[in-house]
Coordinates of C-alpha atoms in Angstrom, one line a residue:
X1 CA 40.1 -13.1 28.9
X2 CA 41.9 -12.7 25.7
X3 CA 41.7 -16.4 25.1
X4 CA 37.8 -16.2 25.6
X5 CA 37.5 -13.1 23.5
X6 CA 39.4 -14.8 20.9
X7 CA 36.9 -17.7 21.0
X8 CA 34.0 -15.8 21.2
X9 CA 35.2 -13.7 17.9
X10 CA 35.7 -17.0 16.2
X11 CA 32.4 -18.3 17.0
X12 CA 30.5 -14.9 15.9
X13 CA 32.5 -15.0 12.8
X14 CA 31.2 -18.5 12.1
X15 CA 27.7 -17.7 12.7
X16 CA 28.0 -14.6 10.3
X17 CA 29.5 -17.0 8.0
X18 CA 26.6 -19.4 8.1
X19 CA 23.9 -16.9 8.0
X20 CA 25.6 -14.7 5.1
X21 CA 23.7 -15.1 1.5
X22 CA 25.6 -17.2 -0.9
X23 CA 26.6 -15.6 -3.6
X24 CA 28.4 -16.4 -6.8
X25 CA 31.3 -14.1 -8.4
X26 CA 30.2 -13.2 -12.0
X27 CA 31.7 -15.6 -14.6
X28 CA 34.0 -13.6 -17.2
X29 CA 35.6 -14.7 -20.3
X30 CA 39.0 -15.5 -18.4
X31 CA 37.2 -17.9 -16.1
X32 CA 35.3 -19.8 -19.0
X33 CA 38.5 -19.9 -21.0
X34 CA 40.2 -21.4 -17.8
X35 CA 37.4 -23.7 -17.2
X36 CA 39.3 -26.9 -17.9
X37 CA 41.9 -25.9 -15.1
X38 CA 39.3 -25.0 -12.5
X39 CA 39.0 -28.0 -10.3
X40 CA 36.4 -26.8 -7.9
X41 CA 33.9 -25.4 -10.3
X42 CA 31.7 -26.8 -13.4
X43 CA 31.0 -23.6 -15.2
X44 CA 30.3 -25.0 -18.9
X45 CA 27.8 -27.5 -20.1
X46 CA 30.6 -29.9 -20.6
X47 CA 32.8 -28.6 -17.8
X48 CA 35.1 -26.9 -20.6
X49 CA 34.8 -25.3 -23.9
X50 CA 36.1 -28.6 -25.5
X51 CA 33.0 -30.4 -23.9
X52 CA 35.2 -33.2 -22.6
X53 CA 33.0 -33.6 -19.4
X54 CA 36.1 -35.2 -17.5
X55 CA 36.8 -34.1 -14.0
X56 CA 40.1 -33.8 -12.6
X57 CA 39.0 -34.7 -9.1
X58 CA 40.1 -37.9 -7.7
X59 CA 39.2 -37.7 -3.8
X60 CA 36.4 -40.0 -4.6
X61 CA 38.1 -43.2 -6.2
X62 CA 37.9 -46.9 -7.0
X63 CA 38.9 -47.6 -3.5
X64 CA 36.4 -45.5 -1.5
X65 CA 33.4 -45.1 -4.0
X66 CA 31.5 -48.1 -2.3
X67 CA 31.2 -45.4 0.6
X68 CA 29.2 -42.8 -1.4
X69 CA 26.0 -41.6 0.0
X70 CA 23.5 -38.7 -0.7
X71 CA 24.6 -35.6 0.8
X72 CA 21.4 -33.5 0.0
X73 CA 18.3 -33.7 -2.5
X74 CA 16.9 -30.7 -4.0
X75 CA 13.3 -31.1 -5.3
X76 CA 12.3 -28.7 -8.2
X77 CA 8.6 -29.4 -7.8
X78 CA 8.3 -30.5 -11.3
X79 CA 8.0 -34.2 -12.1
X80 CA 8.6 -34.4 -16.2
X81 CA 11.4 -35.4 -18.4
X82 CA 14.6 -34.2 -16.5
X83 CA 17.7 -33.9 -18.8
X84 CA 19.8 -31.0 -17.0
X85 CA 23.5 -30.5 -16.6
X86 CA 23.7 -28.4 -13.5
X87 CA 26.4 -25.6 -13.4
X88 CA 28.3 -24.8 -10.1
X89 CA 30.1 -21.7 -9.4
X90 CA 31.5 -20.3 -6.1
X91 CA 29.1 -22.7 -4.1
X92 CA 26.0 -22.1 -6.2
X93 CA 24.5 -24.5 -8.4
X94 CA 22.4 -23.5 -11.3
X95 CA 19.6 -25.9 -12.4
X96 CA 17.1 -25.7 -15.2
X97 CA 13.9 -27.5 -14.6
X98 CA 11.5 -29.1 -17.2
X99 CA 9.2 -26.4 -18.9
X100 CA 12.5 -23.9 -18.6
X101 CA 12.2 -23.0 -15.1
X102 CA 15.8 -22.1 -13.4
X103 CA 16.8 -22.4 -9.9
X104 CA 20.0 -21.0 -8.0
X105 CA 20.8 -23.5 -5.0
X106 CA 23.4 -23.5 -2.3
X107 CA 25.6 -26.1 -3.1
X108 CA 26.8 -27.0 0.3
X109 CA 23.0 -27.7 1.7
X110 CA 20.5 -27.8 -1.3
X111 CA 18.5 -24.7 0.0
X112 CA 17.0 -22.9 -3.0
X113 CA 18.4 -19.3 -3.1
X114 CA 16.2 -17.9 -6.0
X115 CA 13.7 -19.4 -8.4
X116 CA 12.6 -18.3 -11.9
X117 CA 9.2 -19.7 -13.3
X118 CA 9.0 -19.5 -16.9
X119 CA 5.5 -18.9 -18.4
X120 CA 5.4 -20.2 -22.0
X121 CA 3.7 -18.2 -24.3
X122 CA 2.2 -21.3 -26.4
X123 CA 1.0 -24.8 -25.4
X124 CA 2.7 -26.2 -28.6
X125 CA 5.8 -27.7 -27.1
X126 CA 7.8 -29.0 -30.5
X127 CA 9.9 -31.6 -28.3
X128 CA 8.4 -32.0 -24.8
X129 CA 9.3 -30.0 -21.7
X130 CA 13.0 -31.0 -21.2
X131 CA 15.6 -28.6 -21.0
X132 CA 19.6 -29.5 -21.0
X133 CA 20.8 -26.6 -19.1
X134 CA 21.8 -22.8 -18.6
X135 CA 24.7 -20.7 -19.2
X136 CA 26.6 -18.3 -17.0
X137 CA 28.3 -15.1 -18.1
X138 CA 29.0 -11.7 -17.1
X139 CA 26.8 -11.7 -14.1
X140 CA 23.9 -13.5 -16.1
X141 CA 22.3 -16.8 -16.4
X142 CA 20.8 -17.5 -19.7
X143 CA 18.3 -20.0 -20.5
X144 CA 16.9 -21.1 -23.9
X145 CA 13.1 -22.1 -23.4
X146 CA 10.5 -24.5 -24.7
X147 CA 8.8 -21.7 -26.3
X148 CA 11.7 -20.6 -28.7
X149 CA 13.0 -17.9 -26.4
X150 CA 16.2 -16.7 -25.1
X151 CA 16.3 -14.9 -21.6
X152 CA 18.8 -13.5 -19.5
X153 CA 18.4 -13.7 -15.7
X154 CA 20.4 -11.5 -13.2
X155 CA 22.8 -14.1 -11.5
X156 CA 22.2 -12.8 -8.1
X157 CA 18.5 -12.5 -8.0
X158 CA 17.2 -14.6 -10.8
X159 CA 15.2 -11.4 -12.0
X160 CA 14.7 -11.1 -15.8
X161 CA 17.5 -8.6 -17.5
X162 CA 16.0 -9.3 -20.9
X163 CA 14.0 -11.5 -22.9
X164 CA 13.6 -12.0 -26.7
X165 CA 12.1 -14.5 -28.9
X166 CA 14.4 -16.9 -31.1
X167 CA 11.5 -17.6 -33.6
X168 CA 7.8 -17.7 -33.6
X169 CA 7.1 -20.8 -31.7
X170 CA 3.4 -20.7 -32.7
X171 CA 4.0 -20.9 -36.7
X172 CA 2.2 -23.9 -38.5
X173 CA 4.1 -27.1 -38.8
X174 CA 2.4 -29.8 -40.0
X175 CA -0.4 -31.3 -42.4
X176 CA -3.4 -31.4 -39.8
X177 CA -5.8 -32.7 -42.6
X178 CA -3.4 -35.6 -43.3
X179 CA -3.0 -36.5 -39.7
X180 CA -6.8 -37.0 -39.3
X181 CA -6.9 -39.2 -42.3
X182 CA -3.9 -41.3 -40.9
X183 CA -5.8 -41.5 -37.5
X184 CA -9.1 -42.6 -38.8
X185 CA -7.9 -44.8 -41.9
X186 CA -5.4 -46.8 -40.8
X187 CA -6.1 -49.9 -38.2
X188 CA -1.9 -50.5 -37.9
X189 CA -2.1 -47.1 -36.2
X190 CA -3.3 -48.3 -32.7
X191 CA -3.0 -44.8 -31.1
X192 CA -3.7 -40.9 -31.6
X193 CA -1.3 -39.4 -34.0
X194 CA -0.3 -36.1 -32.9
X195 CA 2.9 -33.6 -33.9
X196 CA 1.8 -30.3 -35.3
X197 CA 4.4 -28.6 -33.4
X198 CA 5.6 -25.1 -32.9
X199 CA 9.5 -24.3 -32.4
X200 CA 11.3 -24.4 -29.2
X201 CA 15.0 -24.7 -27.5
X202 CA 16.2 -27.4 -25.3
X203 CA 19.9 -27.2 -25.2
X204 CA 22.1 -25.1 -22.9
X205 CA 23.3 -21.9 -24.5
X206 CA 27.1 -21.4 -25.0
X207 CA 28.5 -18.0 -23.9
X208 CA 31.9 -16.8 -25.6
X209 CA 33.1 -13.3 -26.5
X210 CA 30.3 -11.4 -25.4
X211 CA 27.9 -13.6 -27.1
X212 CA 25.2 -16.1 -26.3
X213 CA 24.9 -19.0 -28.8
X214 CA 22.0 -21.0 -29.0
X215 CA 19.9 -23.3 -31.8
X216 CA 16.3 -24.0 -32.1
X217 CA 14.7 -27.5 -32.4
X218 CA 11.3 -28.8 -33.7
X219 CA 12.1 -28.4 -37.4
X220 CA 12.7 -32.0 -38.3
X221 CA 9.0 -32.2 -38.8
X222 CA 7.4 -35.9 -37.9
X223 CA 4.4 -37.0 -36.6
X224 CA 4.2 -39.0 -33.4
X225 CA 2.0 -42.0 -32.5
X226 CA 1.2 -41.5 -29.0
X227 CA 1.5 -44.6 -26.6
X228 CA -1.6 -46.7 -25.9
X229 CA -0.6 -46.9 -22.3
X230 CA 0.8 -44.5 -19.6
X231 CA 4.7 -44.8 -18.7
X232 CA 5.3 -46.5 -22.2
X233 CA 7.7 -45.0 -24.7
X234 CA 6.9 -43.5 -27.8
X235 CA 4.8 -45.7 -30.1
X236 CA 5.8 -44.5 -33.4
X237 CA 7.1 -41.9 -35.7
X238 CA 5.1 -41.0 -39.0
X239 CA 6.5 -39.4 -41.9
X240 CA 4.3 -37.7 -44.3
X241 CA 5.8 -36.0 -47.7
X242 CA 5.2 -32.5 -48.3
X243 CA 6.2 -28.9 -47.4
X244 CA 6.1 -28.8 -43.6
X245 CA 8.6 -27.2 -41.3
X246 CA 11.1 -24.6 -41.6
X247 CA 15.1 -24.4 -41.6
X248 CA 16.8 -24.7 -38.3
X249 CA 19.4 -22.5 -37.2
X250 CA 22.5 -21.7 -34.8
X251 CA 22.6 -17.9 -33.7
X252 CA 24.5 -15.7 -31.7
X253 CA 23.2 -12.7 -29.4
X254 CA 24.8 -9.9 -27.8
X255 CA 25.0 -11.1 -24.0
X256 CA 24.3 -7.4 -22.6
X257 CA 21.2 -6.6 -25.0
X258 CA 20.0 -9.8 -26.7
X259 CA 20.6 -8.4 -30.2
X260 CA 21.3 -10.6 -32.9
X261 CA 24.9 -10.8 -34.1
X262 CA 24.8 -13.6 -36.6
X263 CA 22.6 -16.7 -37.7
X264 CA 23.5 -19.6 -39.5
X265 CA 20.8 -21.7 -41.2
X266 CA 21.0 -25.5 -41.2
X267 CA 19.6 -25.7 -44.7
X268 CA 21.1 -24.1 -47.8
X269 CA 19.2 -23.1 -51.2
X270 CA 21.7 -25.7 -53.2
X271 CA 20.9 -28.5 -50.5
X272 CA 20.7 -31.2 -53.1
X273 CA 24.6 -31.6 -53.0
X274 CA 26.1 -34.5 -55.0
X275 CA 23.5 -37.0 -54.8
X276 CA 25.9 -39.4 -53.3
X277 CA 25.0 -43.0 -53.1
X278 CA 27.5 -44.1 -50.5
X279 CA 28.6 -42.5 -47.5
X280 CA 32.0 -40.9 -47.3
X281 CA 33.0 -43.5 -44.7
X282 CA 32.0 -46.3 -47.4
X283 CA 28.5 -47.6 -46.6
X284 CA 25.8 -48.1 -49.4
X285 CA 22.9 -45.8 -49.3
X286 CA 20.4 -47.7 -51.2
X287 CA 18.9 -44.6 -53.1
X288 CA 17.1 -44.3 -56.2
X289 CA 19.3 -41.5 -57.6
X290 CA 17.6 -41.2 -60.9
X291 CA 14.2 -40.8 -59.3
X292 CA 15.5 -38.1 -56.9
X293 CA 17.2 -36.1 -59.7
X294 CA 13.9 -36.3 -61.9
X295 CA 11.9 -34.6 -58.7
X296 CA 14.5 -31.7 -58.1
X297 CA 12.6 -29.3 -60.4
X298 CA 9.1 -29.9 -58.6
X299 CA 10.6 -29.6 -55.1
X300 CA 13.3 -26.9 -55.9
X301 CA 12.2 -25.1 -52.5
X302 CA 12.2 -28.0 -50.4
X303 CA 15.3 -26.5 -48.7
X304 CA 12.8 -23.7 -47.2
X305 CA 11.3 -26.5 -45.1
X306 CA 14.0 -28.5 -44.8
X307 CA 14.5 -29.1 -40.9
X308 CA 17.8 -29.4 -39.1
X309 CA 17.2 -29.1 -35.3
X310 CA 20.2 -28.4 -32.9
X311 CA 20.0 -30.8 -29.9
X312 CA 23.2 -29.4 -28.0
X313 CA 25.4 -26.6 -27.3
X314 CA 28.5 -26.4 -29.4
X315 CA 32.0 -27.1 -28.7
X316 CA 34.5 -24.3 -29.1
X317 CA 38.1 -24.0 -29.7
X318 CA 39.1 -20.5 -28.4
X319 CA 42.4 -20.5 -29.9
X320 CA 41.2 -20.9 -33.5
X321 CA 37.6 -19.3 -32.6
X322 CA 35.9 -22.2 -34.4
X323 CA 32.5 -23.6 -33.2
X324 CA 31.9 -27.3 -33.7
X325 CA 28.2 -28.7 -33.3
X326 CA 25.9 -31.4 -35.0
X327 CA 22.7 -30.9 -36.8
X328 CA 19.5 -32.9 -36.9
X329 CA 17.5 -34.7 -39.5
X330 CA 15.7 -33.2 -42.5
X331 CA 12.1 -32.3 -42.8
X332 CA 9.9 -33.9 -43.2
X333 CA 11.2 -36.8 -41.1
X334 CA 11.5 -40.3 -42.9
X335 CA 9.5 -39.1 -46.1
X336 CA 12.4 -38.4 -48.6
X337 CA 10.3 -38.1 -52.1
X338 CA 9.6 -34.3 -51.4
X339 CA 13.2 -33.6 -50.5
X340 CA 15.5 -35.0 -53.3
X341 CA 19.4 -34.7 -52.8
X342 CA 21.5 -35.1 -50.0
X343 CA 19.7 -32.3 -48.1
X344 CA 22.8 -30.2 -46.7
X345 CA 23.5 -29.5 -44.1
X346 CA 21.1 -32.1 -42.2
X347 CA 22.5 -34.9 -40.3
X348 CA 25.9 -33.1 -40.4
X349 CA 28.7 -32.2 -38.2
X350 CA 29.7 -28.5 -38.9
X351 CA 32.6 -25.9 -38.1
X352 CA 31.8 -22.5 -38.0
X353 CA 33.8 -19.1 -37.3
X354 CA 32.3 -18.1 -33.6
X355 CA 32.8 -14.3 -34.4
X356 CA 30.8 -14.4 -37.7
X357 CA 28.7 -17.6 -38.0
X358 CA 30.6 -18.2 -41.2
X359 CA 30.7 -21.7 -42.2
X360 CA 34.4 -23.4 -42.5
X361 CA 33.4 -27.0 -43.0
X362 CA 30.9 -29.6 -43.0
X363 CA 30.8 -33.7 -42.9
X364 CA 27.4 -35.3 -43.5
X365 CA 27.1 -38.6 -42.0
X366 CA 23.9 -39.5 -43.6
X367 CA 22.9 -38.0 -46.8
X368 CA 19.4 -37.8 -47.6
X369 CA 18.4 -39.1 -43.9
X370 CA 15.2 -41.2 -43.9
X371 CA 16.1 -42.9 -40.6
X372 CA 16.4 -40.1 -38.1
X373 CA 19.9 -40.3 -37.4
X374 CA 20.6 -36.9 -36.0
X375 CA 23.9 -35.7 -35.3
X376 CA 22.6 -35.0 -31.7
X377 CA 25.6 -35.9 -29.1
X378 CA 27.7 -33.1 -28.5
X379 CA 31.2 -33.2 -30.2
X380 CA 34.6 -33.2 -27.9
X381 CA 37.6 -31.6 -28.8
X382 CA 41.1 -33.4 -27.8
X383 CA 44.4 -33.8 -29.4
X384 CA 45.6 -37.2 -30.7
X385 CA 48.5 -38.7 -32.3
X386 CA 48.1 -39.3 -35.6
X387 CA 51.0 -40.8 -37.3
X388 CA 53.5 -39.6 -34.7
X389 CA 52.2 -36.3 -34.7
X390 CA 49.9 -34.3 -32.3
X391 CA 46.8 -33.5 -34.1
X392 CA 43.9 -31.4 -32.9
X393 CA 40.8 -33.6 -33.5
X394 CA 37.0 -33.4 -32.8
X395 CA 35.3 -36.5 -32.0
X396 CA 31.7 -37.3 -32.2
X397 CA 29.2 -40.5 -30.9
X398 CA 26.7 -41.0 -33.6
X399 CA 23.4 -42.5 -33.8
X400 CA 24.6 -44.9 -36.6
X401 CA 26.8 -46.7 -34.1
X402 CA 30.4 -45.4 -34.7
X403 CA 32.6 -43.1 -33.0
X404 CA 33.9 -40.5 -35.6
X405 CA 37.1 -38.7 -35.4
X406 CA 37.9 -35.9 -37.8
X407 CA 40.9 -33.5 -38.4
X408 CA 39.7 -30.1 -36.6
X409 CA 40.7 -27.8 -39.0
X410 CA 39.5 -29.5 -42.0
X411 CA 36.6 -32.0 -41.2
X412 CA 38.5 -34.9 -43.0
X413 CA 37.5 -38.1 -41.4
X414 CA 40.6 -39.6 -39.7
X415 CA 39.1 -43.0 -38.6
X416 CA 35.8 -44.4 -37.1
X417 CA 35.8 -46.7 -34.0
X418 CA 34.5 -50.4 -33.9
X419 CA 30.6 -50.5 -33.7
X420 CA 29.4 -50.2 -30.4
X421 CA 26.1 -51.2 -31.1
X422 CA 24.6 -54.0 -33.2
X423 CA 24.0 -52.9 -36.9
X424 CA 21.4 -54.5 -39.1
X425 CA 20.1 -53.2 -42.7
X426 CA 21.9 -49.9 -42.1
X427 CA 20.6 -47.5 -44.7
X428 CA 18.0 -49.8 -46.2
X429 CA 15.1 -48.3 -47.5
X430 CA 11.5 -48.8 -45.9
X431 CA 9.3 -51.4 -47.4
X432 CA 5.4 -52.4 -47.2
X433 CA 6.4 -55.1 -45.3
X434 CA 8.6 -53.6 -43.1
X435 CA 12.4 -53.3 -42.8
X436 CA 13.9 -54.2 -39.2
X437 CA 16.8 -51.8 -39.0
X438 CA 19.5 -51.2 -36.1
X439 CA 20.2 -48.8 -34.9
X440 CA 16.7 -47.7 -34.8
X441 CA 15.5 -43.9 -34.8
X442 CA 16.7 -43.6 -31.2
X443 CA 20.4 -44.7 -32.2
X444 CA 23.0 -45.7 -31.3
X445 CA 24.1 -42.5 -29.0
X446 CA 21.0 -40.1 -29.0
X447 CA 21.5 -36.8 -27.5
X448 CA 23.7 -38.1 -24.5
X449 CA 27.0 -36.6 -24.1
X450 CA 30.2 -38.4 -23.9
X451 CA 33.2 -38.2 -21.8
X452 CA 36.9 -38.2 -22.9
X453 CA 40.0 -38.9 -20.9
X454 CA 42.4 -37.0 -23.2
X455 CA 45.4 -38.0 -21.4
X456 CA 44.5 -41.8 -21.5
X457 CA 43.1 -41.2 -25.0
X458 CA 39.7 -42.9 -24.1
X459 CA 36.1 -42.1 -24.7
X460 CA 33.2 -43.3 -22.6
X461 CA 29.7 -43.3 -24.1
X462 CA 26.4 -44.6 -23.2
X463 CA 24.3 -46.1 -26.1
X464 CA 21.0 -48.1 -26.8
X465 CA 20.2 -51.1 -29.0
X466 CA 16.5 -50.6 -29.8
X467 CA 15.7 -51.5 -33.4
X468 CA 13.0 -50.0 -35.3
X469 CA 10.8 -51.2 -38.1
X470 CA 10.5 -49.0 -41.2
X471 CA 7.4 -49.2 -43.2
X472 CA 6.1 -47.5 -46.4
X473 CA 2.4 -47.0 -46.6
X474 CA -0.5 -45.6 -48.9
X475 CA -3.6 -44.7 -47.8
X476 CA -5.9 -44.7 -51.2
X477 CA -8.0 -42.0 -52.2
X478 CA -10.9 -41.0 -50.2
X479 CA -13.7 -38.7 -51.0
X480 CA -11.8 -37.1 -53.6
X481 CA -8.7 -36.4 -51.7
X482 CA -5.4 -37.7 -53.3
X483 CA -3.6 -40.7 -51.7
X484 CA -1.5 -40.1 -48.6
X485 CA 1.8 -41.6 -48.6
X486 CA 3.6 -41.9 -45.3
X487 CA 6.1 -43.9 -43.4
X488 CA 5.8 -45.5 -40.1
X489 CA 8.9 -46.2 -38.1
X490 CA 8.1 -48.4 -34.9
X491 CA 10.6 -49.1 -32.1
X492 CA 10.8 -52.5 -31.2
X493 CA 8.5 -53.6 -28.0
X494 CA 11.0 -56.1 -26.8
X495 CA 14.7 -57.1 -26.7
X496 CA 16.2 -53.5 -26.4
X497 CA 19.0 -52.7 -24.0
X498 CA 21.7 -50.4 -23.1
X499 CA 25.7 -50.4 -23.6
X500 CA 27.9 -48.6 -21.8
X501 CA 31.3 -48.5 -23.7
X502 CA 34.9 -47.4 -23.3
X503 CA 36.9 -46.9 -26.6
X504 CA 40.6 -46.7 -27.0
X505 CA 41.1 -43.6 -29.3
X506 CA 44.8 -44.2 -29.5
X507 CA 44.2 -47.4 -31.2
X508 CA 41.8 -46.1 -33.8
X509 CA 38.8 -46.9 -32.0
X510 CA 39.2 -50.4 -30.5
X511 CA 36.4 -51.4 -27.9
X512 CA 38.1 -51.7 -24.6
X513 CA 35.0 -52.8 -22.7
X514 CA 31.3 -52.9 -22.7
X515 CA 28.7 -53.0 -19.8
X516 CA 25.1 -54.3 -21.0
X517 CA 22.4 -52.5 -19.2
X518 CA 18.6 -53.8 -18.8
X519 CA 17.5 -50.4 -20.4
X520 CA 18.7 -48.5 -23.2
X521 CA 21.0 -45.9 -22.1
X522 CA 20.2 -42.1 -22.5
X523 CA 21.3 -39.2 -20.3
X524 CA 25.2 -39.0 -20.6
X525 CA 28.4 -40.2 -18.6
X526 CA 30.9 -38.7 -16.4
X527 CA 34.5 -40.0 -16.1
X528 CA 37.1 -38.7 -13.5
X529 CA 40.6 -38.7 -12.6
X530 CA 39.9 -40.9 -9.9
X531 CA 39.4 -43.8 -12.3
X532 CA 35.8 -43.9 -12.5
X533 CA 32.9 -43.6 -14.8
X534 CA 29.2 -42.5 -13.7
X535 CA 26.1 -43.3 -15.7
X536 CA 22.4 -43.4 -14.7
X537 CA 19.5 -45.9 -16.2
X538 CA 16.0 -45.4 -16.9
X539 CA 15.2 -47.9 -13.9
X540 CA 16.6 -45.2 -11.3
X541 CA 19.8 -46.8 -10.8
X542 CA 23.1 -44.3 -10.6
X543 CA 26.2 -46.2 -10.6
X544 CA 30.0 -46.0 -10.6
X545 CA 32.1 -48.3 -12.8
X546 CA 35.9 -48.8 -13.0
X547 CA 37.1 -47.0 -16.0
X548 CA 40.0 -49.7 -16.8
X549 CA 37.8 -52.7 -16.6
X550 CA 34.2 -51.4 -16.6
X551 CA 33.2 -53.5 -13.5
X552 CA 30.3 -51.9 -11.7
X553 CA 31.8 -50.9 -8.1
X554 CA 28.5 -48.9 -6.7
X555 CA 25.0 -48.1 -7.3
X556 CA 22.4 -46.0 -5.8
X557 CA 18.4 -46.0 -6.9
X558 CA 17.4 -42.7 -7.3
X559 CA 13.6 -43.5 -7.3
X560 CA 13.1 -41.8 -10.9
X561 CA 14.9 -42.5 -14.2
X562 CA 18.4 -41.0 -14.1
X563 CA 18.5 -39.9 -17.7
X564 CA 20.6 -36.9 -17.6
X565 CA 24.5 -36.2 -17.4
X566 CA 26.3 -36.3 -14.2
X567 CA 28.7 -33.6 -13.1
X568 CA 31.6 -33.3 -10.2
X569 CA 32.6 -30.6 -8.2
X570 CA 34.4 -29.6 -5.2
X571 CA 33.7 -27.4 -1.9
X572 CA 35.6 -26.9 1.0
X573 CA 38.2 -29.5 0.1
X574 CA 35.7 -32.2 -0.5
X575 CA 34.7 -33.6 -4.0
X576 CA 31.0 -34.3 -4.9
X577 CA 29.1 -35.8 -7.7
X578 CA 25.5 -34.3 -8.8
X579 CA 22.9 -35.7 -11.2
X580 CA 19.4 -34.9 -12.3
X581 CA 16.9 -37.8 -11.4
X582 CA 13.7 -37.2 -13.3
X583 CA 13.4 -39.8 -16.1
X584 CA 12.1 -39.4 -19.5
X585 CA 8.5 -39.6 -21.1
X586 CA 9.5 -40.2 -24.6
X587 CA 11.6 -43.5 -23.4
X588 CA 8.9 -44.6 -21.0
X589 CA 11.2 -43.9 -17.8
X590 CA 9.8 -43.1 -14.4
X591 CA 9.7 -39.1 -14.3
X592 CA 10.5 -37.3 -11.2
X593 CA 12.2 -33.8 -10.3
X594 CA 15.1 -34.3 -8.0
X595 CA 18.9 -33.2 -8.1
X596 CA 21.0 -35.4 -5.7
X597 CA 24.6 -34.7 -4.5
X598 CA 26.8 -37.6 -3.6
X599 CA 29.8 -37.4 -1.3
X600 CA 32.1 -39.5 0.7
X601 CA 31.0 -39.9 4.5
X602 CA 32.1 -37.4 7.0

């Protein structure tokens, strides 16, 4: 009888376990600081504060990855540009969907536990519906929204704890009268010109030391030429000189109350800088410095409209308390005559004190940016042997086609890699006949996160070759109105492709291998201790590559573009890989709304 009783007790306990609600423990500072040593969860956007996106799990490896199969699929119910990095804590997955909806899902089964439906307070979405993830901390889930709000949700129930505005998302941003003139008067613009935008936020917040840190997007003002056919990528970007937009910012808020702690504006009053005609890394800028200096007095207040969006969560060094992040292009995009000077701190990598928001250093990759070369991909922190000494560094995959490595304390450029995409006419000025420039407005590496294997000293990155034609245009005086000067950036309609690359950081940026893909790559990569690199494509393929050779070992077609960064986590001693499959409207990739989790066969 005792044996039967024991069996019945075990069965009863198993039934209770299966029926019990799945609840994650609150995530405190200790767990976040120690996330790098947590082999089961994925607690931060980049897995750890260093943003390395490298998984120490090795149950899935080069020998068995060919047997990988879907374990479950969760449908968000929203088919739109899908860029989220799911977070996993204690068997619960937290997902942000397009339009800033948030869901908690049982990571074992894909069953939805709770759901927050966001109701935007404006229809002016600055940058489309995409959201790149949430943050966990102190029993809350934090999401930044398409209408520039920061919201704290209860981690267990999804109920709103507090909801604050980051900025006025409905404030006017653009030249409506110039836009109508462009649409009606220029036969080269074969489509509707749009772009009077509000503000928003689409990156994941970062939680640290009782604060939630987030930046805004939508301030690098540029008009968009809508595509003339469904499913096609963006037709063009139109730049019109003038006072449009506002400065961007990165800000910290009290995690319990939402009260503002500090704010760092991404432009400064003396933003003209030194009027450099060559980048710090030695590439000519082809600027008319004399003309810019002559225009300073007329445009002395240009910094007030200067742009500088924030496209990713910062990386953080908890030991020094420094934040590292990139800043977007200046406003107005592509049109530089109304913003003379270097336009600090736009198109720069920046280090701030996390406690105060005070700037420590900046490194401007592209002074007086006319080409849309945002510092958009998240920086990564690691240690590297420099001259026989282990040096804390920060690396960043740029839109201009190099991987930059800086001294973490000073910002000094230590080296840049070999070019990982073709470079043609870099930093050449727009012309009436059109100047073809590569990388184009999309990069290089766009917002896509990279993955760094710090032990091997290798960075893996997903990039695109998509040249653009830059034209300077003038619409003549009409009905007594002054001429309209504008710039037209047209991405190529053929010949574009993607490049997945492995770069040896110990060898000063030597390219180890590259894999060419049919579609430009945007979304991000994951490397693992199992010797694998995972990457998705706009055609729906999700693939695993050998980290040493670049050989493709496995693929699965997800039915919609895989344009989001993968993650890996472990439950019950088993490793899983998860990715969002929902495409991207701006690049013309098929949209959907699924999160797919893969594992080895049982």
